Amino acid sequence: MLLNYLKIAWKVLLRRKFFTFISLFGISFTLMILVVLYAMIDYTIGPHTPEKRVDRMLFANRMQLMYREGGQSNSSIGYDFLTRHVRTLHTPEKVSLSESNFGTTVAYVGQQVLKLDHKRTDGEFWQVLDFDFVSGRPYNLDEVRDAARVVVINETTSRRYFGTTTGVIGRPLVLDAVPYRVVGVVRDISISRIFSYAEIWTPVTTTTDNLKDPNYLGGYQAIILARRAGDLQQIQDEYQQVVNRLPVPDPKTYKKVNSYAQPLLASLTARFNNDAGVEGGVGRFMKVVLSMGLLFMLLPALNLININVSRTLERSAEIGVRKAFGATAGNLVGQFLLENIFLTLLGGILGLGLAAGALHLVNDSHFLAYSTFALNGRVCAVALGVILFFGILSGAYPAYKMSKLQAVKALKGETAA
């Protein structure tokens, strides 16, 4: 029976090729846009290099000082604060401290100026995160303690500076007129991984900042790795207890200190929502994304509904024959829903192909540095869910309307139920 329904669906699609083209175009274009957007989100917050263990990670990178007269001061966190209050947490497996944002460092190759994105980190940075080393190694805890002039670089920087990615370990790299020794080369990291991205990484102790500055606010972040995903809430509670016990700096000016250890998505959304609490505005973000997705699907869905209604009413004689031979309303609804889902699956396959091409163009455009957006299992699974939802959404009403046609009227060609 299922095979017969699919054969009928195929014949119906070939019968009105222009309507079929319009339907497939609307479905494939809609899915392409949604898949491209979801793939970009997935490669920003999903388990990808170097945050492969993102389900076990929390990020403490923002602090708010609330003014007594209203308003707030928002910033990254001071290194000394993180050293004394976050590195000493008992629950995490590891805690890494690093600059919260990358800066720019200049190197010269002959007369050519290279402006390189630079991040300073501790030695635990390489233990918490999972970089893919092409050659060499990360700098270690002793080198960070001794403020050694060592550097890890990405493949592109290695090619731009040395002309190759092989045989560069131990060679000097001069950054802002200061010589460093290359100890490792890693695969390029997309700028979408903003908490770990850079082109070169050096020990945090090589900075000119005063790492002993007791101010709560600064330019640093903590990346916290839990032993297991179930420990995240316990780590958040432990960190919150620490923050709640903090003395308020300058009590005449400020009344409260806020800071949270958040998952990756919450930490990202909180950067655009200063009033967000521990959940970082994720709920609002998800509502906006889902609402926009539904609205974006609504127009092509309505268009497909109109086309489907037109098609189904053209088949009134077929419906009358089916009903005369005992087909129930449920049989007819199931048949025409299946036909519509078959149509959306065809459009979905085209949409995935278009999305793959669009993502390739985005990567080649270098719109986002070192982006490697692509289709993966999660993206394809979400795309399949969207296709099924879209097929049911656009097919339910036409199928219901068709199933309510009376057999006698349908055989006469009358389309009123």
Tab-separated table of C-alpha atoms in Angstrom:
chain	number	residue	atom	x	y	z
A	1	MET	CA	0.000	0.000	0.000
A	2	LEU	CA	2.784	2.426	0.919
A	3	LEU	CA	4.560	1.732	-2.363
A	4	ASN	CA	1.331	2.384	-4.272
A	5	TYR	CA	0.867	5.702	-2.483
A	6	LEU	CA	4.425	6.725	-3.420
A	7	LYS	CA	3.830	5.772	-7.065
A	8	ILE	CA	0.641	7.856	-7.090
A	9	ALA	CA	2.499	10.767	-5.488
A	10	TRP	CA	5.159	10.623	-8.202
A	11	LYS	CA	2.558	10.567	-10.982
A	12	VAL	CA	0.761	13.539	-9.418
A	13	LEU	CA	4.010	15.516	-9.281
A	14	LEU	CA	4.683	14.859	-12.963
A	15	ARG	CA	1.134	15.794	-13.950
A	16	ARG	CA	1.494	19.529	-13.183
A	17	LYS	CA	5.190	20.202	-13.578
A	18	PHE	CA	4.958	23.965	-13.158
A	19	PHE	CA	3.188	23.666	-9.790
A	20	THR	CA	5.693	20.996	-8.809
A	21	PHE	CA	8.575	23.328	-9.666
A	22	ILE	CA	7.075	26.172	-7.594
A	23	SER	CA	6.521	23.832	-4.666
A	24	LEU	CA	10.010	22.356	-4.797
A	25	PHE	CA	11.611	25.784	-5.159
A	26	GLY	CA	9.760	27.163	-2.126
A	27	ILE	CA	10.583	24.132	-0.002
A	28	SER	CA	14.243	23.885	-1.022
A	29	PHE	CA	14.922	27.633	-0.652
A	30	THR	CA	13.263	27.768	2.769
A	31	LEU	CA	15.158	24.728	3.991
A	32	MET	CA	18.442	26.046	2.588
A	33	ILE	CA	18.166	29.266	4.624
A	34	LEU	CA	17.184	27.428	7.812
A	35	VAL	CA	19.909	24.796	7.439
A	36	VAL	CA	22.610	27.388	6.743
A	37	LEU	CA	21.621	29.360	9.845
A	38	TYR	CA	21.432	26.258	12.029
A	39	ALA	CA	24.791	24.970	10.749
A	40	MET	CA	26.400	28.296	11.669
A	41	ILE	CA	24.856	28.125	15.141
A	42	ASP	CA	25.951	24.504	15.541
A	43	TYR	CA	29.549	25.333	14.605
A	44	THR	CA	29.484	28.195	17.105
A	45	ILE	CA	28.082	26.434	20.178
A	46	GLY	CA	28.241	22.732	19.349
A	47	PRO	CA	30.950	20.196	20.290
A	48	HIS	CA	33.587	21.203	17.756
A	49	THR	CA	37.320	21.826	17.981
A	50	PRO	CA	38.586	23.045	20.345
A	51	GLU	CA	35.518	22.942	22.650
A	52	LYS	CA	34.826	19.280	21.926
A	53	ARG	CA	33.748	18.694	25.542
A	54	VAL	CA	31.394	21.665	25.596
A	55	ASP	CA	28.783	19.628	27.495
A	56	ARG	CA	31.201	19.677	30.460
A	57	MET	CA	32.265	23.312	30.204
A	58	LEU	CA	31.327	26.535	31.925
A	59	PHE	CA	32.628	30.024	31.173
A	60	ALA	CA	33.125	32.775	33.749
A	61	ASN	CA	33.979	35.853	31.705
A	62	ARG	CA	31.700	38.681	32.791
A	63	MET	CA	31.254	40.717	35.940
A	64	GLN	CA	28.734	43.415	36.754
A	65	LEU	CA	29.085	46.101	39.383
A	66	MET	CA	25.638	47.524	40.151
A	67	TYR	CA	25.573	51.254	40.919
A	68	ARG	CA	23.565	52.482	43.884
A	69	GLU	CA	21.944	55.170	41.767
A	70	GLY	CA	21.015	52.708	39.018
A	71	GLY	CA	22.917	51.339	36.068
A	72	GLN	CA	25.822	48.958	35.958
A	73	SER	CA	29.438	48.560	34.931
A	74	ASN	CA	30.095	45.461	32.807
A	75	SER	CA	33.463	44.016	31.972
A	76	SER	CA	35.555	40.914	31.707
A	77	ILE	CA	37.109	39.746	34.958
A	78	GLY	CA	40.424	40.540	36.630
A	79	TYR	CA	43.143	37.870	36.486
A	80	ASP	CA	43.878	38.076	40.203
A	81	PHE	CA	40.187	37.602	41.022
A	82	LEU	CA	40.012	34.496	38.836
A	83	THR	CA	43.216	33.138	40.368
A	84	ARG	CA	41.959	33.553	43.934
A	85	HIS	CA	38.269	32.698	43.512
A	86	VAL	CA	37.809	30.467	40.440
A	87	ARG	CA	41.007	28.459	40.157
A	88	THR	CA	40.476	27.419	43.787
A	89	LEU	CA	36.985	25.932	43.218
A	90	HIS	CA	36.810	22.350	44.482
A	91	THR	CA	34.315	20.749	42.091
A	92	PRO	CA	35.883	21.268	38.631
A	93	GLU	CA	38.389	18.920	37.052
A	94	LYS	CA	40.391	21.778	35.516
A	95	VAL	CA	40.225	25.569	35.334
A	96	SER	CA	41.968	27.597	32.641
A	97	LEU	CA	42.564	31.352	32.730
A	98	SER	CA	43.143	33.367	29.577
A	99	GLU	CA	42.450	36.709	27.988
A	100	SER	CA	38.742	37.015	27.270
A	101	ASN	CA	39.268	38.688	23.894
A	102	PHE	CA	42.045	38.348	21.371
A	103	GLY	CA	44.228	41.331	20.585
A	104	THR	CA	46.383	42.240	17.594
A	105	THR	CA	50.109	41.670	17.396
A	106	VAL	CA	52.351	42.696	14.509
A	107	ALA	CA	54.979	40.561	12.810
A	108	TYR	CA	57.069	41.341	9.742
A	109	VAL	CA	58.042	39.152	6.818
A	110	GLY	CA	60.460	41.310	4.856
A	111	GLN	CA	58.476	44.440	4.093
A	112	GLN	CA	55.122	42.719	4.608
A	113	VAL	CA	53.210	43.472	7.813
A	114	LEU	CA	51.281	40.602	9.396
A	115	LYS	CA	48.555	41.581	11.853
A	116	LEU	CA	47.940	38.487	13.938
A	117	ASP	CA	45.083	37.764	16.360
A	118	HIS	CA	46.800	37.044	19.665
A	119	LYS	CA	45.564	35.455	22.889
A	120	ARG	CA	47.530	34.905	26.092
A	121	THR	CA	46.668	31.839	28.152
A	122	ASP	CA	47.842	29.678	31.008
A	123	GLY	CA	49.130	26.116	30.614
A	124	GLU	CA	45.796	24.550	31.602
A	125	PHE	CA	44.248	26.112	28.488
A	126	TRP	CA	45.663	23.242	26.424
A	127	GLN	CA	44.351	20.641	28.882
A	128	VAL	CA	40.807	22.000	29.045
A	129	LEU	CA	40.496	22.537	25.288
A	130	ASP	CA	41.185	20.025	22.520
A	131	PHE	CA	43.279	21.594	19.782
A	132	ASP	CA	44.512	19.561	16.820
A	133	PHE	CA	48.304	19.842	16.780
A	134	VAL	CA	49.901	19.502	13.366
A	135	SER	CA	53.357	19.460	14.913
A	136	GLY	CA	55.050	20.247	18.192
A	137	ARG	CA	53.294	20.653	21.523
A	138	PRO	CA	51.547	23.224	23.720
A	139	TYR	CA	53.591	25.267	26.138
A	140	ASN	CA	53.504	23.753	29.619
A	141	LEU	CA	52.916	24.961	33.167
A	142	ASP	CA	56.612	25.533	33.854
A	143	GLU	CA	56.987	27.711	30.761
A	144	VAL	CA	53.973	29.783	31.843
A	145	ARG	CA	55.390	30.137	35.356
A	146	ASP	CA	58.748	31.258	33.969
A	147	ALA	CA	57.155	33.648	31.422
A	148	ALA	CA	59.021	31.837	28.668
A	149	ARG	CA	58.953	33.466	25.228
A	150	VAL	CA	57.279	30.543	23.511
A	151	VAL	CA	54.378	30.571	21.077
A	152	VAL	CA	51.813	28.222	19.524
A	153	ILE	CA	50.699	29.297	16.052
A	154	ASN	CA	47.998	28.180	13.639
A	155	GLU	CA	48.704	26.661	10.226
A	156	THR	CA	47.903	29.828	8.286
A	157	THR	CA	50.297	31.922	10.366
A	158	SER	CA	52.980	29.284	9.851
A	159	ARG	CA	52.509	29.501	6.073
A	160	ARG	CA	52.399	33.304	6.049
A	161	TYR	CA	55.498	33.750	8.220
A	162	PHE	CA	57.654	30.722	7.408
A	163	GLY	CA	56.165	29.661	4.071
A	164	THR	CA	55.504	26.141	5.369
A	165	THR	CA	53.888	24.194	8.215
A	166	THR	CA	56.720	21.689	8.567
A	167	GLY	CA	60.071	22.139	10.241
A	168	VAL	CA	59.063	25.323	12.085
A	169	ILE	CA	59.321	23.963	15.636
A	170	GLY	CA	62.092	25.753	17.491
A	171	ARG	CA	62.336	28.565	14.959
A	172	PRO	CA	62.051	32.205	16.110
A	173	LEU	CA	58.931	34.290	15.508
A	174	VAL	CA	59.298	38.011	16.214
A	175	LEU	CA	56.111	39.581	17.607
A	176	ASP	CA	56.038	43.325	18.279
A	177	ALA	CA	59.866	43.309	18.065
A	178	VAL	CA	60.084	40.571	20.738
A	179	PRO	CA	61.480	37.161	19.678
A	180	TYR	CA	59.475	34.047	20.583
A	181	ARG	CA	60.262	30.385	19.951
A	182	VAL	CA	57.639	28.295	18.154
A	183	VAL	CA	56.769	25.174	20.146
A	184	GLY	CA	53.579	24.068	18.377
A	185	VAL	CA	51.465	24.417	15.256
A	186	VAL	CA	47.688	23.796	15.421
A	187	ARG	CA	44.971	23.588	12.825
A	188	ASP	CA	43.121	26.838	12.194
A	189	ILE	CA	40.297	27.646	14.610
A	190	SER	CA	37.193	29.471	13.409
A	191	ILE	CA	36.633	32.948	14.802
A	192	SER	CA	33.117	31.763	15.692
A	193	ARG	CA	34.741	29.998	18.700
A	194	ILE	CA	35.398	33.404	20.225
A	195	PHE	CA	36.504	32.221	23.674
A	196	SER	CA	39.388	30.134	22.329
A	197	TYR	CA	40.088	31.626	18.890
A	198	ALA	CA	43.391	33.232	17.970
A	199	GLU	CA	46.122	32.891	15.367
A	200	ILE	CA	48.910	32.859	17.932
A	201	TRP	CA	48.889	31.931	21.625
A	202	THR	CA	51.525	32.854	24.200
A	203	PRO	CA	51.870	32.392	27.983
A	204	VAL	CA	49.692	34.807	29.939
A	205	THR	CA	52.680	35.724	32.083
A	206	THR	CA	54.350	37.430	29.116
A	207	THR	CA	51.768	40.231	29.239
A	208	THR	CA	52.588	43.742	30.381
A	209	ASP	CA	49.364	43.770	32.450
A	210	ASN	CA	49.622	43.679	36.224
A	211	LEU	CA	48.309	40.180	36.950
A	212	LYS	CA	48.273	40.979	40.683
A	213	ASP	CA	45.817	43.866	40.269
A	214	PRO	CA	43.081	43.175	42.886
A	215	ASN	CA	40.316	44.901	40.894
A	216	TYR	CA	37.364	42.649	40.127
A	217	LEU	CA	37.130	43.944	36.574
A	218	GLY	CA	39.787	43.196	33.989
A	219	GLY	CA	40.324	41.503	30.658
A	220	TYR	CA	40.317	37.810	31.494
A	221	GLN	CA	38.077	34.747	31.553
A	222	ALA	CA	37.946	31.331	33.148
A	223	ILE	CA	37.060	28.193	31.198
A	224	ILE	CA	35.928	25.548	33.662
A	225	LEU	CA	35.951	21.844	32.812
A	226	ALA	CA	33.735	19.584	34.930
A	227	ARG	CA	34.530	15.943	35.593
A	228	ARG	CA	31.130	15.032	34.167
A	229	ALA	CA	28.187	16.935	32.746
A	230	GLY	CA	26.148	16.307	35.901
A	231	ASP	CA	28.573	18.457	37.919
A	232	LEU	CA	27.810	21.688	36.075
A	233	GLN	CA	25.034	22.817	38.406
A	234	GLN	CA	27.182	22.069	41.440
A	235	ILE	CA	30.024	24.167	39.994
A	236	GLN	CA	27.623	27.015	39.242
A	237	ASP	CA	26.306	26.889	42.808
A	238	GLU	CA	29.823	26.833	44.244
A	239	TYR	CA	30.865	29.824	42.136
A	240	GLN	CA	27.696	31.689	43.087
A	241	GLN	CA	28.444	31.165	46.759
A	242	VAL	CA	31.894	32.680	46.200
A	243	VAL	CA	30.411	35.712	44.408
A	244	ASN	CA	27.759	36.215	47.075
A	245	ARG	CA	30.453	36.415	49.761
A	246	LEU	CA	32.480	39.034	47.923
A	247	PRO	CA	32.822	42.428	49.605
A	248	VAL	CA	31.410	45.181	47.422
A	249	PRO	CA	34.208	47.472	46.192
A	250	ASP	CA	33.579	51.109	47.049
A	251	PRO	CA	30.246	50.584	48.862
A	252	LYS	CA	29.401	54.268	48.455
A	253	THR	CA	29.292	53.806	44.672
A	254	TYR	CA	28.270	50.186	44.189
A	255	LYS	CA	25.622	48.075	45.893
A	256	LYS	CA	26.115	44.600	44.415
A	257	VAL	CA	28.453	42.332	42.456
A	258	ASN	CA	27.094	39.903	39.837
A	259	SER	CA	28.993	37.206	38.005
A	260	TYR	CA	27.993	33.771	36.734
A	261	ALA	CA	29.586	30.589	35.448
A	262	GLN	CA	27.570	29.794	32.337
A	263	PRO	CA	27.417	27.230	29.532
A	264	LEU	CA	28.721	28.340	26.144
A	265	LEU	CA	25.403	29.488	24.663
A	266	ALA	CA	24.406	31.416	27.794
A	267	SER	CA	27.826	33.025	27.945
A	268	LEU	CA	27.475	34.176	24.334
A	269	THR	CA	23.930	35.530	24.652
A	270	ALA	CA	24.820	37.324	27.896
A	271	ARG	CA	27.308	39.453	25.960
A	272	PHE	CA	24.329	41.094	24.218
A	273	ASN	CA	22.037	41.281	27.243
A	274	ASN	CA	23.432	43.140	30.223
A	275	ASP	CA	20.338	42.396	32.324
A	276	ALA	CA	20.588	38.619	31.856
A	277	GLY	CA	21.000	36.465	34.936
A	278	VAL	CA	22.605	33.064	35.183
A	279	GLU	CA	20.638	31.760	32.184
A	280	GLY	CA	22.184	34.510	30.063
A	281	GLY	CA	19.044	35.349	28.109
A	282	VAL	CA	18.997	31.929	26.432
A	283	GLY	CA	15.228	31.632	26.863
A	284	ARG	CA	14.602	34.907	25.049
A	285	PHE	CA	17.123	33.971	22.355
A	286	MET	CA	15.417	30.619	21.728
A	287	LYS	CA	11.984	32.259	21.544
A	288	VAL	CA	13.243	34.753	18.968
A	289	VAL	CA	14.950	32.047	16.898
A	290	LEU	CA	11.937	29.724	16.960
A	291	SER	CA	9.518	32.561	16.196
A	292	MET	CA	11.600	33.728	13.255
A	293	GLY	CA	11.906	30.161	11.989
A	294	LEU	CA	8.158	29.607	12.134
A	295	LEU	CA	7.420	32.943	10.463
A	296	PHE	CA	9.957	32.170	7.756
A	297	MET	CA	8.242	28.826	7.089
A	298	LEU	CA	4.742	30.294	7.182
A	299	LEU	CA	4.737	32.013	3.781
A	300	PRO	CA	5.976	29.015	1.742
A	301	ALA	CA	3.686	26.771	3.795
A	302	LEU	CA	0.650	28.897	2.881
A	303	ASN	CA	1.738	28.893	-0.745
A	304	LEU	CA	2.085	25.106	-0.695
A	305	ILE	CA	-1.324	24.761	1.011
A	306	ASN	CA	-2.964	26.736	-1.794
A	307	ILE	CA	-1.264	24.631	-4.451
A	308	ASN	CA	-2.196	21.419	-2.625
A	309	VAL	CA	-5.837	22.468	-2.291
A	310	SER	CA	-5.938	23.187	-6.024
A	311	ARG	CA	-4.359	19.847	-6.787
A	312	THR	CA	-6.578	17.837	-4.488
A	313	LEU	CA	-9.788	19.394	-5.807
A	314	GLU	CA	-8.698	18.428	-9.323
A	315	ARG	CA	-8.685	14.835	-8.073
A	316	SER	CA	-12.284	14.837	-6.857
A	317	ALA	CA	-13.241	11.970	-9.179
A	318	GLU	CA	-10.412	9.857	-7.772
A	319	ILE	CA	-11.601	10.655	-4.254
A	320	GLY	CA	-15.146	9.678	-5.160
A	321	VAL	CA	-13.999	6.314	-6.549
A	322	ARG	CA	-11.843	5.679	-3.470
A	323	LYS	CA	-14.751	6.449	-1.159
A	324	ALA	CA	-17.169	4.367	-3.221
A	325	PHE	CA	-14.881	1.387	-2.741
A	326	GLY	CA	-14.764	1.872	1.031
A	327	ALA	CA	-11.831	4.208	1.686
A	328	THR	CA	-12.292	6.002	4.987
A	329	ALA	CA	-11.511	9.628	5.715
A	330	GLY	CA	-8.490	8.421	7.684
A	331	ASN	CA	-7.196	6.485	4.646
A	332	LEU	CA	-7.486	9.559	2.454
A	333	VAL	CA	-5.847	11.856	4.997
A	334	GLY	CA	-2.977	9.397	5.395
A	335	GLN	CA	-2.526	9.074	1.635
A	336	PHE	CA	-2.425	12.779	0.890
A	337	LEU	CA	-0.266	13.572	3.900
A	338	LEU	CA	2.183	10.944	2.673
A	339	GLU	CA	2.130	12.481	-0.800
A	340	ASN	CA	2.886	15.923	0.628
A	341	ILE	CA	5.669	14.607	2.863
A	342	PHE	CA	7.128	12.863	-0.198
A	343	LEU	CA	7.100	16.222	-2.008
A	344	THR	CA	8.761	18.009	0.920
A	345	LEU	CA	11.392	15.263	1.166
A	346	LEU	CA	12.310	15.868	-2.483
A	347	GLY	CA	12.475	19.589	-1.794
A	348	GLY	CA	14.466	18.851	1.351
A	349	ILE	CA	17.092	16.893	-0.587
A	350	LEU	CA	17.461	19.809	-2.991
A	351	GLY	CA	17.577	22.193	-0.020
A	352	LEU	CA	20.383	20.242	1.651
A	353	GLY	CA	22.359	20.335	-1.580
A	354	LEU	CA	21.844	24.088	-1.867
A	355	ALA	CA	22.759	24.545	1.814
A	356	ALA	CA	25.994	22.593	1.361
A	357	GLY	CA	26.885	24.837	-1.575
A	358	ALA	CA	25.959	28.002	0.338
A	359	LEU	CA	28.087	26.970	3.336
A	360	HIS	CA	31.002	26.275	1.012
A	361	LEU	CA	30.642	29.779	-0.438
A	362	VAL	CA	30.530	31.303	3.065
A	363	ASN	CA	33.741	29.455	3.975
A	364	ASP	CA	35.498	30.537	0.772
A	365	SER	CA	34.381	34.148	1.181
A	366	HIS	CA	36.331	34.438	4.483
A	367	PHE	CA	33.393	36.440	5.831
A	368	LEU	CA	34.192	34.733	9.138
A	369	ALA	CA	37.892	33.976	9.528
A	370	TYR	CA	38.764	30.285	9.262
A	371	SER	CA	35.110	29.206	9.157
A	372	THR	CA	34.547	25.517	8.378
A	373	PHE	CA	30.742	25.420	8.318
A	374	ALA	CA	29.389	22.175	6.890
A	375	LEU	CA	26.557	19.688	7.157
A	376	ASN	CA	26.917	17.106	9.911
A	377	GLY	CA	24.720	14.542	11.625
A	378	ARG	CA	23.057	17.038	13.961
A	379	VAL	CA	22.361	19.515	11.172
A	380	CYS	CA	20.916	16.812	8.903
A	381	ALA	CA	18.762	15.460	11.758
A	382	VAL	CA	17.337	18.930	12.414
A	383	ALA	CA	16.777	19.379	8.663
A	384	LEU	CA	14.835	16.098	8.559
A	385	GLY	CA	12.687	17.256	11.463
A	386	VAL	CA	11.994	20.573	9.719
A	387	ILE	CA	11.064	18.734	6.502
A	388	LEU	CA	8.579	16.473	8.296
A	389	PHE	CA	7.098	19.393	10.223
A	390	PHE	CA	6.821	21.459	7.046
A	391	GLY	CA	5.206	18.528	5.200
A	392	ILE	CA	2.603	17.991	7.914
A	393	LEU	CA	2.000	21.742	8.369
A	394	SER	CA	1.362	22.342	4.672
A	395	GLY	CA	-0.479	19.085	4.009
A	396	ALA	CA	-2.847	18.674	6.950
A	397	TYR	CA	-5.545	21.139	5.842
A	398	PRO	CA	-5.695	20.077	2.162
A	399	ALA	CA	-5.792	16.418	3.220
A	400	TYR	CA	-8.589	17.099	5.707
A	401	LYS	CA	-10.559	19.111	3.128
A	402	MET	CA	-10.214	16.315	0.590
A	403	SER	CA	-11.279	13.617	3.033
A	404	LYS	CA	-14.549	15.469	3.738
A	405	LEU	CA	-15.726	15.407	0.114
A	406	GLN	CA	-18.873	13.303	-0.259
A	407	ALA	CA	-18.495	10.378	-2.651
A	408	VAL	CA	-21.527	11.193	-4.816
A	409	LYS	CA	-20.608	14.861	-5.181
A	410	ALA	CA	-16.964	13.985	-5.814
A	411	LEU	CA	-17.941	11.592	-8.639
A	412	LYS	CA	-20.029	14.378	-10.185
A	413	GLY	CA	-17.019	16.704	-10.023
A	414	GLU	CA	-18.501	18.884	-7.281
A	415	THR	CA	-15.852	20.111	-4.846
A	416	ALA	CA	-18.051	21.349	-1.984
A	417	ALA	CA	-17.828	19.090	1.065
